[in-house]
């Protein structure tokens, strides 16, 4: 959760996004995290390139849940952090009786 905390401190106005320049600037400050290239973030689905002042944004939940943050990936399975959303979705899915509505 330390990574989430650092990203939330950089978050832009409650959007769940961090300006790409701030994301990369954090890496330049000597932090080994947040050094992924723009292209790699795009491939992860963690880059919001909607035209707006300040340029692209990194989508915090997509970045945190991406495979690059797993500690192990064998090709058959991955060892990743549990998604905080699972605890919210499970009761809803049980109530609805399906994984989507």
Short mmCIF file of N, CA and C in Angstrom, two decimals, residues 3 11 21 23-25 27 35 39 49 51 53 56 61 72 75 85-86 97:
data_model
loop_
_atom_site.label_atom_id
_atom_site.label_comp_id
_atom_site.label_asym_id
_atom_site.label_seq_id
_atom_site.Cartn_x
_atom_site.Cartn_y
_atom_site.Cartn_z
N UNK A 3 2.96 2.10 -2.23
CA UNK A 3 2.93 2.64 -3.59
C UNK A 3 1.64 3.42 -3.81
N UNK A 11 -1.94 12.56 -6.71
CA UNK A 11 -3.22 12.56 -7.43
C UNK A 11 -3.69 13.98 -7.74
N UNK A 21 3.86 13.72 -16.20
CA UNK A 21 5.08 14.47 -15.86
C UNK A 21 5.40 14.33 -14.37
N UNK A 23 4.41 11.79 -12.42
CA UNK A 23 4.74 10.38 -12.26
C UNK A 23 6.22 10.14 -12.57
N UNK A 24 6.66 10.62 -13.73
CA UNK A 24 8.06 10.45 -14.12
C UNK A 24 8.99 11.33 -13.28
N UNK A 25 8.53 12.49 -12.86
CA UNK A 25 9.33 13.36 -12.00
C UNK A 25 9.65 12.70 -10.68
N UNK A 27 10.15 9.55 -10.26
CA UNK A 27 11.24 8.60 -10.53
C UNK A 27 12.58 9.33 -10.62
N UNK A 35 9.09 4.59 -13.09
CA UNK A 35 10.00 4.89 -14.19
C UNK A 35 9.59 4.27 -15.50
N UNK A 39 5.12 4.40 -23.46
CA UNK A 39 4.62 3.29 -24.30
C UNK A 39 4.23 2.09 -23.43
N UNK A 49 -4.86 9.26 -22.26
CA UNK A 49 -4.33 10.24 -23.19
C UNK A 49 -5.41 11.18 -23.74
N UNK A 51 -7.07 14.37 -24.58
CA UNK A 51 -6.45 15.70 -24.70
C UNK A 51 -6.93 16.65 -23.61
N UNK A 53 -5.11 20.08 -20.83
CA UNK A 53 -3.90 20.78 -20.39
C UNK A 53 -3.11 19.92 -19.40
N UNK A 56 -0.91 13.77 -20.76
CA UNK A 56 -1.49 12.49 -20.34
C UNK A 56 -1.43 12.28 -18.83
N UNK A 61 -5.69 3.21 -10.34
CA UNK A 61 -6.10 1.81 -10.14
C UNK A 61 -5.57 0.86 -11.22
N UNK A 72 5.68 -12.06 -8.94
CA UNK A 72 6.09 -13.25 -9.67
C UNK A 72 5.11 -13.53 -10.79
N UNK A 75 4.03 -17.31 -16.25
CA UNK A 75 3.40 -17.62 -17.53
C UNK A 75 2.15 -18.46 -17.32
N UNK A 85 -10.92 -3.90 -4.58
CA UNK A 85 -12.27 -3.93 -5.12
C UNK A 85 -12.95 -5.28 -4.95
N UNK A 86 -12.17 -6.37 -4.85
CA UNK A 86 -12.75 -7.70 -4.73
C UNK A 86 -13.70 -7.79 -3.54
N UNK A 97 -26.20 -12.57 -8.57
CA UNK A 97 -26.18 -13.93 -9.06
C UNK A 97 -25.42 -14.09 -10.37
#
